mmCIF file of C-alpha atoms and ligand atoms in Angstrom:
data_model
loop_
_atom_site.group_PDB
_atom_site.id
_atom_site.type_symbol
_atom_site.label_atom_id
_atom_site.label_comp_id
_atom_site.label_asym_id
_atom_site.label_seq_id
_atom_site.Cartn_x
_atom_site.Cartn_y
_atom_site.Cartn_z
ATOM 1 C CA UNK A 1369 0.000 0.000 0.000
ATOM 2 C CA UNK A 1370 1.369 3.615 -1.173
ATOM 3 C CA UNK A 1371 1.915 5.789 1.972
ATOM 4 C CA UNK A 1372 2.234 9.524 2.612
ATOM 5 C CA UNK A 1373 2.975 11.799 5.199
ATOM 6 C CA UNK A 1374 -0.316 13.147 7.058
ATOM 7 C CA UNK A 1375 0.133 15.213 10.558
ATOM 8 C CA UNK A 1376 3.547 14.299 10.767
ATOM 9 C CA UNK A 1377 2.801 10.529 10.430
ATOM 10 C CA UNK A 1378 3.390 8.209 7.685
ATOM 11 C CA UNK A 1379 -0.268 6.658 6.825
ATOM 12 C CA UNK A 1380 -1.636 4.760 4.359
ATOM 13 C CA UNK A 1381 -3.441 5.982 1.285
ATOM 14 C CA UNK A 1382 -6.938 4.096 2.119
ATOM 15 C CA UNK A 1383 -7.873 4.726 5.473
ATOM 16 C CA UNK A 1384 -11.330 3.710 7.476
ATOM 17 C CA UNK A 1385 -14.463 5.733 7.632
ATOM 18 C CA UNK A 1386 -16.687 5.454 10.300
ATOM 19 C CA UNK A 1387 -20.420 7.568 9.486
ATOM 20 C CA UNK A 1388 -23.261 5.567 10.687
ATOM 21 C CA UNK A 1389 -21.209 3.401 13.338
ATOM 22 C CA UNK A 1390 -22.057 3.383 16.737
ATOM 23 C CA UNK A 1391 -25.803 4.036 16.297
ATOM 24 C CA UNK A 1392 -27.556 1.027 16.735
ATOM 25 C CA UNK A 1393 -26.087 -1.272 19.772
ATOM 26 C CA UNK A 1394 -26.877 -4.664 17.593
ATOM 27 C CA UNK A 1395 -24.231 -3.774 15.126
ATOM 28 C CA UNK A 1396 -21.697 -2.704 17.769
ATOM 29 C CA UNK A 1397 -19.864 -6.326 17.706
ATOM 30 C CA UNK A 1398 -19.907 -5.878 13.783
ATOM 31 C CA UNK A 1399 -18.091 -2.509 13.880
ATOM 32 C CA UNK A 1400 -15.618 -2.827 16.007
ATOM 33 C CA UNK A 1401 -14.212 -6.804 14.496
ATOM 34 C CA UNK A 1402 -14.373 -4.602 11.287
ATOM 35 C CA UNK A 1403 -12.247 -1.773 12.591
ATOM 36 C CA UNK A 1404 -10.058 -4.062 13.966
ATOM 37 C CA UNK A 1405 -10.097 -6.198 10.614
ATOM 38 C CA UNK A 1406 -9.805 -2.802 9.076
ATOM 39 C CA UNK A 1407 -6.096 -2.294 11.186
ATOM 40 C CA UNK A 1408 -4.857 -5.589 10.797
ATOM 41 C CA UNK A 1409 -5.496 -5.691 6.857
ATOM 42 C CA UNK A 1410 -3.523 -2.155 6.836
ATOM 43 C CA UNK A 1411 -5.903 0.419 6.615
ATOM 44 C CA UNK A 1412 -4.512 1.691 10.072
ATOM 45 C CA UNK A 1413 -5.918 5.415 9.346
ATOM 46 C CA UNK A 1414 -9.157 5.893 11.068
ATOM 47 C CA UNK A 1415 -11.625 8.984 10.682
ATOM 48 C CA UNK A 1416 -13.983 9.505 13.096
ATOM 49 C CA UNK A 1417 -16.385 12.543 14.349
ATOM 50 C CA UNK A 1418 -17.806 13.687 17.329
ATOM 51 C CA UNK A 1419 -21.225 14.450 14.928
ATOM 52 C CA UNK A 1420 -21.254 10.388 14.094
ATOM 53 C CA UNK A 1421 -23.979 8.562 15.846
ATOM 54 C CA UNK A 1422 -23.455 11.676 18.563
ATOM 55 C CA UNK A 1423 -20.301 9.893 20.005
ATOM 56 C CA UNK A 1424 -21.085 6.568 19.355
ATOM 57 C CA UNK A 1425 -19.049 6.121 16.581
ATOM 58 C CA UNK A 1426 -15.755 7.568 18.988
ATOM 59 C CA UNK A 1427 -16.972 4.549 21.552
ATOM 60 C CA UNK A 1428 -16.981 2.231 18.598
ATOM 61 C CA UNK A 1429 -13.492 3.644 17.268
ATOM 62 C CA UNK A 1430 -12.548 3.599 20.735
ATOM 63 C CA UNK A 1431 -12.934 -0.199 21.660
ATOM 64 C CA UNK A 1432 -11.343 -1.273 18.077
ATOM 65 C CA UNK A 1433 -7.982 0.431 18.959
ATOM 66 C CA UNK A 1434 -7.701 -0.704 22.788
ATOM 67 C CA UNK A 1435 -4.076 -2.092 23.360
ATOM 68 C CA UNK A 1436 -3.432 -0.718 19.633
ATOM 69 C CA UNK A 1437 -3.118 2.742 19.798
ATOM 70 C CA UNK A 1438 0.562 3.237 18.883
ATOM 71 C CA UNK A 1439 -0.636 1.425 15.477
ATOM 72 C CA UNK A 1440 -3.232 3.486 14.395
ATOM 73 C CA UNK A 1441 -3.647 7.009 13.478
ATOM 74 C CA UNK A 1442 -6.835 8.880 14.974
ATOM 75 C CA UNK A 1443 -8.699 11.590 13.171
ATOM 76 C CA UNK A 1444 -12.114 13.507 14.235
ATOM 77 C CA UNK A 1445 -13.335 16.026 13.936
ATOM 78 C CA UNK A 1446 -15.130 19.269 16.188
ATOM 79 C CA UNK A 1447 -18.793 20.519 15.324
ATOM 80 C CA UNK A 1448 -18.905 24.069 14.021
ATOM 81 C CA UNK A 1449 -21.064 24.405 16.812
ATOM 82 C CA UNK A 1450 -18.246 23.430 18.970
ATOM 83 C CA UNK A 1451 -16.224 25.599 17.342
ATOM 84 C CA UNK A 1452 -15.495 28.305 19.666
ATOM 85 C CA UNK A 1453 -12.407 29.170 22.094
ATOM 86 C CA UNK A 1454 -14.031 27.176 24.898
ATOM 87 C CA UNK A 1455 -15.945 24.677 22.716
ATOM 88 C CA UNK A 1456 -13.270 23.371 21.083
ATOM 89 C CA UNK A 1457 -11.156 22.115 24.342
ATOM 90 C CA UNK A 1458 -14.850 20.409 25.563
ATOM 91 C CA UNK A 1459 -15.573 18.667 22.608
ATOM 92 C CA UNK A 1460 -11.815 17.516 22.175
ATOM 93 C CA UNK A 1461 -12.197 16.179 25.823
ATOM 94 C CA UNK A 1462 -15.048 14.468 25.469
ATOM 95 C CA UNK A 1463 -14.220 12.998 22.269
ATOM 96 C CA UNK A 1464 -10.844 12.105 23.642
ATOM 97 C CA UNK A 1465 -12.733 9.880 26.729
ATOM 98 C CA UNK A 1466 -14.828 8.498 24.027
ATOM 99 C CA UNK A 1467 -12.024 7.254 22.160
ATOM 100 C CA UNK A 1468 -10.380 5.965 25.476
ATOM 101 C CA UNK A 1469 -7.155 8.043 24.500
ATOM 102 C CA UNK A 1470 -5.022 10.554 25.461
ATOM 103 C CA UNK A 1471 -4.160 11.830 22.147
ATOM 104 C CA UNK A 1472 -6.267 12.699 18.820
ATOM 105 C CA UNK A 1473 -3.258 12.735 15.623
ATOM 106 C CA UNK A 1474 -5.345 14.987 13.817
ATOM 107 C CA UNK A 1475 -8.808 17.311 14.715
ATOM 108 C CA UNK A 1476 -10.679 18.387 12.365
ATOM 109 C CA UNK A 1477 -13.805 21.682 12.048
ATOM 110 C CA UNK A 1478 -16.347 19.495 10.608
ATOM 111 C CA UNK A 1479 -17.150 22.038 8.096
ATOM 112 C CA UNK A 1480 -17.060 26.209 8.173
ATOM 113 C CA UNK A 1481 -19.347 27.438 10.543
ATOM 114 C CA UNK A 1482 -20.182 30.651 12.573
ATOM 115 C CA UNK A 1483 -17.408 31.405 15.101
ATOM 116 C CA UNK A 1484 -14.346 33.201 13.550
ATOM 117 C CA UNK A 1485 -12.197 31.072 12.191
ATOM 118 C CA UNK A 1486 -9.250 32.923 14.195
ATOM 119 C CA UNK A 1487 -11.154 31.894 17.334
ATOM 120 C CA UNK A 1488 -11.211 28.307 16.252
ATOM 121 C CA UNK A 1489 -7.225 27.884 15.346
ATOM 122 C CA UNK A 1490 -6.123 29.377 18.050
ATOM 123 C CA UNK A 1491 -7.974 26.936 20.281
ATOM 124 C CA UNK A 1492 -6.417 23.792 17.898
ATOM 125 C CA UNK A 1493 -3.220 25.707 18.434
ATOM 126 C CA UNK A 1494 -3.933 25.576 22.744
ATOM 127 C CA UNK A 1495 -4.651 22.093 22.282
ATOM 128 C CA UNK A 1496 -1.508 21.617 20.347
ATOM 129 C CA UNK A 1497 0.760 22.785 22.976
ATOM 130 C CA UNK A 1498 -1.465 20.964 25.541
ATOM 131 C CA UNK A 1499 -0.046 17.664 23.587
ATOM 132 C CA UNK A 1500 -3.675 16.690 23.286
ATOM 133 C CA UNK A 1501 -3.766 16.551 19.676
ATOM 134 C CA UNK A 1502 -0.829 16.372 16.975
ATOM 135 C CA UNK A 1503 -2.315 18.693 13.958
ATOM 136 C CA UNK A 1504 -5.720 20.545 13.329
ATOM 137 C CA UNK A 1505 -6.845 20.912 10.033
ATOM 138 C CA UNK A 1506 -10.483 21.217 8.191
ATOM 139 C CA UNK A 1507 -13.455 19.980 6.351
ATOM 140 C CA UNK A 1508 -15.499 20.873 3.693
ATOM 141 C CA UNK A 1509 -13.831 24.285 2.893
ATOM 142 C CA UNK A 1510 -13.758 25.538 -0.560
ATOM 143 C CA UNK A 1511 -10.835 27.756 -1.814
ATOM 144 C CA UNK A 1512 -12.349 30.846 -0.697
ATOM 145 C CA UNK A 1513 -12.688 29.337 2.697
ATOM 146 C CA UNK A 1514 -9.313 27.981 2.682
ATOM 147 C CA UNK A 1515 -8.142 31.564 1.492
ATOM 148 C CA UNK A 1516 -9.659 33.000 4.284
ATOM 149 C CA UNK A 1517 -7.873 30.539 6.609
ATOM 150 C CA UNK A 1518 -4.255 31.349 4.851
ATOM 151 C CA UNK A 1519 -4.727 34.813 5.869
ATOM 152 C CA UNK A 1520 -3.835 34.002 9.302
ATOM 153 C CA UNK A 1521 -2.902 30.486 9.645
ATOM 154 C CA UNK A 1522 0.539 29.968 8.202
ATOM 155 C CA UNK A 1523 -0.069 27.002 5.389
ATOM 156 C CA UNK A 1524 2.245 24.568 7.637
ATOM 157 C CA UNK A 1525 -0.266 24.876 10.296
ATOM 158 C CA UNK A 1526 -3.218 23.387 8.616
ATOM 159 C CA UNK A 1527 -2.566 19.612 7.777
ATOM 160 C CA UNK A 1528 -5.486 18.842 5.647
ATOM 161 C CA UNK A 1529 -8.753 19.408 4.349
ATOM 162 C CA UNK A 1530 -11.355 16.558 4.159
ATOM 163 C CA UNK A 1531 -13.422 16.682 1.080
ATOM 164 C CA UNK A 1532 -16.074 14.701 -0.913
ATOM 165 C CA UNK A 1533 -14.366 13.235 -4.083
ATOM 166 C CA UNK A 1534 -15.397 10.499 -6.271
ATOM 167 C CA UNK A 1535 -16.097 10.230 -9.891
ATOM 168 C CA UNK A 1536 -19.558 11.163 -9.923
ATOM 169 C CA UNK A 1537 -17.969 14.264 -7.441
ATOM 170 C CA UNK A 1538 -15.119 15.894 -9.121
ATOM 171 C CA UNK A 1539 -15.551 19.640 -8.805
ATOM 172 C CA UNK A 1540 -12.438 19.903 -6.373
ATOM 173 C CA UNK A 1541 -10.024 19.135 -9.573
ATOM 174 C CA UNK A 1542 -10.907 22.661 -10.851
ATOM 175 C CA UNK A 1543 -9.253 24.455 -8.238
ATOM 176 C CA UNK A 1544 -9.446 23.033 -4.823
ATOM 177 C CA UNK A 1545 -7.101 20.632 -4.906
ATOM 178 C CA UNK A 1546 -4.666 22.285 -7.527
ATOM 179 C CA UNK A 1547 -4.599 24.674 -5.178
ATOM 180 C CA UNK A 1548 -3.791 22.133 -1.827
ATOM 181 C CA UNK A 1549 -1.245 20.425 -4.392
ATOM 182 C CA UNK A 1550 0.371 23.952 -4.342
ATOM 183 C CA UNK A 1551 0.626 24.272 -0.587
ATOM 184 C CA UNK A 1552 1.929 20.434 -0.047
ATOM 185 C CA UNK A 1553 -1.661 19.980 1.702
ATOM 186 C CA UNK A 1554 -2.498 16.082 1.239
ATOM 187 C CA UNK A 1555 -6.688 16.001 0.770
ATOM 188 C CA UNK A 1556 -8.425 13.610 2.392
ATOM 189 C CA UNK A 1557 -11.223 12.301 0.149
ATOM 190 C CA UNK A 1558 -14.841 11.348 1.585
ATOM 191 C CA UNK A 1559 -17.376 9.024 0.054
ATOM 192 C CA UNK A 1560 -14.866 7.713 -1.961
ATOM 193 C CA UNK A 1561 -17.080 4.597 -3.647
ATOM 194 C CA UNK A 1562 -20.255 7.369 -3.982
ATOM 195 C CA UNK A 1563 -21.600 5.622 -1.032
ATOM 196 C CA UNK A 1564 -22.513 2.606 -2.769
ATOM 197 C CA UNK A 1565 -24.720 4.054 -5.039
ATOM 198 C CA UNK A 1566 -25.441 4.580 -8.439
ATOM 199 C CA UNK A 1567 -21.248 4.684 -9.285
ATOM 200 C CA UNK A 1568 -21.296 0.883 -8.793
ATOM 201 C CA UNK A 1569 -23.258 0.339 -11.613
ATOM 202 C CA UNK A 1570 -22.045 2.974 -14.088
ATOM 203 C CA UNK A 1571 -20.994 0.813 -17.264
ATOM 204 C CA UNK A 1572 -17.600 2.348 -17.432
ATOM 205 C CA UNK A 1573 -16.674 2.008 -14.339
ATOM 206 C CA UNK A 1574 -17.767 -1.750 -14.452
ATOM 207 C CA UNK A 1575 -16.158 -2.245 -17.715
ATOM 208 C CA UNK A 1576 -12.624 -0.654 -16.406
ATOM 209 C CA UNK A 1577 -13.336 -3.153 -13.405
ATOM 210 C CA UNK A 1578 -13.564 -6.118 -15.811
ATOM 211 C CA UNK A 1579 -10.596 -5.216 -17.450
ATOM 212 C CA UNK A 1580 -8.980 -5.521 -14.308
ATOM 213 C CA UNK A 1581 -10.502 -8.185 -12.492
ATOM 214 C CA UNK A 1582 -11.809 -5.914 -10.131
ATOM 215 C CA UNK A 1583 -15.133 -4.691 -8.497
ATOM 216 C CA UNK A 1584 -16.591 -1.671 -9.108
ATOM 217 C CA UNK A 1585 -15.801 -0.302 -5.416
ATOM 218 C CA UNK A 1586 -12.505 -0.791 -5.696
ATOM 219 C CA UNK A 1587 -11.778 1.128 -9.291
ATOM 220 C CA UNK A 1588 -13.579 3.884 -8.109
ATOM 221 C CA UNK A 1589 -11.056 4.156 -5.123
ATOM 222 C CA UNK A 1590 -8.191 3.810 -7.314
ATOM 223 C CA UNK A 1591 -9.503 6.070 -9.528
ATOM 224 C CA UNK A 1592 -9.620 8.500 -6.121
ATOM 225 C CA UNK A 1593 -5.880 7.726 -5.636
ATOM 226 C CA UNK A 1594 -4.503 7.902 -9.346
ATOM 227 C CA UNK A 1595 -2.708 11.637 -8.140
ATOM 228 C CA UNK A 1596 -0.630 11.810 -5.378
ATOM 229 C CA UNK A 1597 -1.626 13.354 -2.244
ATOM 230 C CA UNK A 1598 -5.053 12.298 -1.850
ATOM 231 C CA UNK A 1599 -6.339 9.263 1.078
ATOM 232 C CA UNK A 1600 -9.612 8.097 0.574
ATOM 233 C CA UNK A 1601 -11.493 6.838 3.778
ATOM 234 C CA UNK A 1602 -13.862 4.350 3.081
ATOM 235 C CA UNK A 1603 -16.244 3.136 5.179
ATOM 236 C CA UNK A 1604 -16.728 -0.404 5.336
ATOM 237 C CA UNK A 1605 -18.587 -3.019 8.067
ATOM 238 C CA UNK A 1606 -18.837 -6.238 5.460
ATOM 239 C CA UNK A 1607 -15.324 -8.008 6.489
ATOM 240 C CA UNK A 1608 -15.028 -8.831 2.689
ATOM 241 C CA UNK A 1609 -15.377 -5.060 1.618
ATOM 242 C CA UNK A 1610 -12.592 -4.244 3.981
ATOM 243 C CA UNK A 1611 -10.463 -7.406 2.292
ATOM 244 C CA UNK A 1612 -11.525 -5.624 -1.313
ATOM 245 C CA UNK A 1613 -10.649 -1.935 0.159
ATOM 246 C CA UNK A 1614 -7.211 -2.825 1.355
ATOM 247 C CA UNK A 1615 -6.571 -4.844 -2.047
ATOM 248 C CA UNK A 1616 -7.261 -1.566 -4.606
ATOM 249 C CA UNK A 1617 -4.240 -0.028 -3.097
ATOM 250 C CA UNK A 1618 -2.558 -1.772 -5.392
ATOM 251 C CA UNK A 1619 -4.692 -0.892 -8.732
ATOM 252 C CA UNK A 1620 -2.893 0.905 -11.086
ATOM 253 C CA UNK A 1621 -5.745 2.416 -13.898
ATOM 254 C CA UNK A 1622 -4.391 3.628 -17.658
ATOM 255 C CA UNK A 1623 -4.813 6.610 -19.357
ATOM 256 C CA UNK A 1624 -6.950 4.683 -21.456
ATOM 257 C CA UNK A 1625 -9.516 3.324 -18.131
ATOM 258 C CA UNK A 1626 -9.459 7.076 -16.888
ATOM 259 C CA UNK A 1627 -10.560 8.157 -20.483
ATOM 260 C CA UNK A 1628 -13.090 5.928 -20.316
ATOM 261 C CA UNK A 1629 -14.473 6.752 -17.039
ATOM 262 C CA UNK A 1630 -14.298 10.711 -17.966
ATOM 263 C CA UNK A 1631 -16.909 9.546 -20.833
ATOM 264 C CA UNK A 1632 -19.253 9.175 -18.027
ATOM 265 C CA UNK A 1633 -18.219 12.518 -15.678
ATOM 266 C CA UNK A 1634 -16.141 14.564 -17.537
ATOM 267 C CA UNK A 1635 -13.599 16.768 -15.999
ATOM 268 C CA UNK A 1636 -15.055 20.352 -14.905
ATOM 269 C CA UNK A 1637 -14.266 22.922 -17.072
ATOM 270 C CA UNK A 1638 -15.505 25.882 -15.060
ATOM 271 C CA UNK A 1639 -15.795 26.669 -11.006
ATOM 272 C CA UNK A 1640 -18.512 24.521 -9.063
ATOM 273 C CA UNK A 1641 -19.668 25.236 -5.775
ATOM 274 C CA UNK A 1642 -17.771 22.945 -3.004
ATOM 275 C CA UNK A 1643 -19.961 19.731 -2.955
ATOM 276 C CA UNK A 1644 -21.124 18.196 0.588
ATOM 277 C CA UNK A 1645 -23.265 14.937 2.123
HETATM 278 P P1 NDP B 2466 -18.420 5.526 1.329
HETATM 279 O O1 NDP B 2466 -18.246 6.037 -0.059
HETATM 280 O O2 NDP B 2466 -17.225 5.107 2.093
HETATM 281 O O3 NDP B 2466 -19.458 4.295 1.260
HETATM 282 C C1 NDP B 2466 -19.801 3.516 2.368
HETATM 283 C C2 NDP B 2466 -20.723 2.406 1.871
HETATM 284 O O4 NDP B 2466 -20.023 1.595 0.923
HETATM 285 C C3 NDP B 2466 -21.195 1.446 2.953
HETATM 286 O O5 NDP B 2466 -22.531 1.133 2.650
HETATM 287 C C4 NDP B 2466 -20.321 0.208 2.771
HETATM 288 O O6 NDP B 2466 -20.992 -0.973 3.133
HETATM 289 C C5 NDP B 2466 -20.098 0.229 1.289
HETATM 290 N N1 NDP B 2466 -18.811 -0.390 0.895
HETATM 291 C C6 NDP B 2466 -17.610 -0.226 1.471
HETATM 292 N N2 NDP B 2466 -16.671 -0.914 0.809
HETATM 293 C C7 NDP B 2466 -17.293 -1.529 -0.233
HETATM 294 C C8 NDP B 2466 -16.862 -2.390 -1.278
HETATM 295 N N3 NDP B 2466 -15.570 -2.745 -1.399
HETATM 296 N N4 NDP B 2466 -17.794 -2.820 -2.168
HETATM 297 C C9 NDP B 2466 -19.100 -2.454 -2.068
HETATM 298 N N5 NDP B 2466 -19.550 -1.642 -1.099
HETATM 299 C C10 NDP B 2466 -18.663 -1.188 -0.185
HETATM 300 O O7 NDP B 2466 -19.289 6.617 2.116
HETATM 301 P P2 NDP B 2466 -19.187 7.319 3.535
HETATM 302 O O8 NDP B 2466 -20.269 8.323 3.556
HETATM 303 O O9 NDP B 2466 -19.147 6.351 4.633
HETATM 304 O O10 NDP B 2466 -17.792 8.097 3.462
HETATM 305 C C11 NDP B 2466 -16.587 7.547 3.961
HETATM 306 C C12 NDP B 2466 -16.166 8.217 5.256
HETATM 307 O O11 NDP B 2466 -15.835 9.574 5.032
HETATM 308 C C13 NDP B 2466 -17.272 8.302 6.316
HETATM 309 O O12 NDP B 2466 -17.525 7.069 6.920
HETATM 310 C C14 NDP B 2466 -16.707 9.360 7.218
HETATM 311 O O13 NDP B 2466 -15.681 8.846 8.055
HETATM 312 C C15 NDP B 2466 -16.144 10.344 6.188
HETATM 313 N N6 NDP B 2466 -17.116 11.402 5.799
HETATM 314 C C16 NDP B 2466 -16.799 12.701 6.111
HETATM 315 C C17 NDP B 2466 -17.670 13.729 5.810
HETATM 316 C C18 NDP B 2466 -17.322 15.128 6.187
HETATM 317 O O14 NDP B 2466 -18.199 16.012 6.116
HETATM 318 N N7 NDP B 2466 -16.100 15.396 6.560
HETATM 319 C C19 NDP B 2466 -18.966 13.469 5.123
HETATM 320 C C20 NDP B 2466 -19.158 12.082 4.773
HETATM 321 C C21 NDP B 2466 -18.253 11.115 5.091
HETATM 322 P P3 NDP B 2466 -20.702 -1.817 4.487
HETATM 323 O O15 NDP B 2466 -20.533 -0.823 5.590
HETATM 324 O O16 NDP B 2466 -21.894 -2.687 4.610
HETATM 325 O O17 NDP B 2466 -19.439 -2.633 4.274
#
């Protein structure tokens, strides 16, 4: 699996999602074997969020890495809610007893919200110094957003931004992430397989898996990770997804399978709003 270098850690390329864990207690065995399935295989990245299943998914995250912390390297992220001077040290406290650690590698704002965004870095840079957390970074910001961040936040100082991009999502190519390749920032890309949707059964991206001996889940992630600097973050509970996940690290698609798949979503030729889930 292709690493790179994210918070001052070397991680993997595909990582582990976890929206939708921890919210109903009959799947909680399920979760956690695949997190731990999920660590074992490789995929020792994990994102998490105080926002997923309102902590449950930190509880989940948090019983996977018991007695494996050193391994694996622990993302969430802060509610814009949350987002304040004194917010952001609760929620990081909380999250941090949900996760059973002493230490979050990298906390995320969820997405841009209403506190000043001054307000909100300074208290990742507190928490910093407190050796709670390793780097801060963001979420769903757009150029303009991240523009407005670069004003006062030196470009070292934020270590990511965490954004939807699959095929059927490719706005960010336009400028968002030529921009992040320009400031070294690696993006972290969210519903990477469309959320098992309608991208599983688009014909070119089953005929590229064909051609490959693939499934349709895994081309779309290595279509995700065809340019450098860009983890996807999967989420997956079916142990066999995760075994499928780990494999497409190692897919390598051709010009001529990317041509193909921009017959179905085209690259964008003009500036389109930051998409979100
Ligand atoms: P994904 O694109 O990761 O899709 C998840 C779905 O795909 C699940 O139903 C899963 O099923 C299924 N799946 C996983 N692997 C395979 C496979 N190999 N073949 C077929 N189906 C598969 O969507 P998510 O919305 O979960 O996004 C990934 C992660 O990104 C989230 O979990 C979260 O951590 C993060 N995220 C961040 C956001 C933000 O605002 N910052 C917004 C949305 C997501 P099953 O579980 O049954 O295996």
């Amino acid at each position: 699996m292709r690493t790179l270098q994210l918070a001052d850690k070397t991680v993997p390329v595909i990582g582990q999602g976890t929206w939708h864990m921890g919210e109903d207690r009959h799947q909680r065995q399920a979760e956690v074997s695949a997190l731990e399935l999920g660590i074992d295989l490789g995929l020792t990245l994990i994102d998490t969020a105080e926002m997923y299943g309102e902590g449950g998914a930190e509880e989940v995250v948090g019983e996977a890495i018991a007695g494996k912390r050193d391994q694996v390297t622990l993302v969430s992220k802060v509610y814009p809610h949350n987002a304040s001077r004194k917010g952001v040290a609760a929620a990081c406290e909380r999250s941090l007893q949900r996760l059973k650690t002493d230490f979050i590698d990298l906390y995320l704002l969820h997405w841009p919200g209403s506190y000043p965004l001054e307000e909100t870095v300074e208290a990742f840079e507190r928490l910093r110094e407190a050796g709670k957390i390793g780097r801060w970074g963001v979420s769903n910001f757009d150029v303009s957003d991240m523009l407005e961040l670069s004003a006062f936040a030196s470009s070292s100082g934020c270590a990511t931004n965490q954004v939807l991009y699959n095929p059927e999502e490719r706005g960010v190519e336009y400028d968002l992430m030529p921009w992040m390749q320009n400031a070294a920032m690696p993006l972290m890309a969210y519903c990477p397989i469309g959320q098992a949707g309608k991208l599983l059964s688009n014909r070119a991206i089953l005929e590229v898996a064909e051609r490959h001996d693939a499934t349709a889940a895994q081309i779309s992630l290595a279509w995700v990770l065809r340019q450098d600097g860009v983890i996807a973050i999967p989420k997956a509970v079916d142990p066999h997804h995760l075994e499928l996940n780990a494999a497409a690290g190692g897919i390598e698609l051709s010009l001529d399978d990317e041509r193909l798949i921009d017959t179905s979503w085209p690259a964008p030729q003009h500036k389109k709003r930051l998409a979100m889930v």
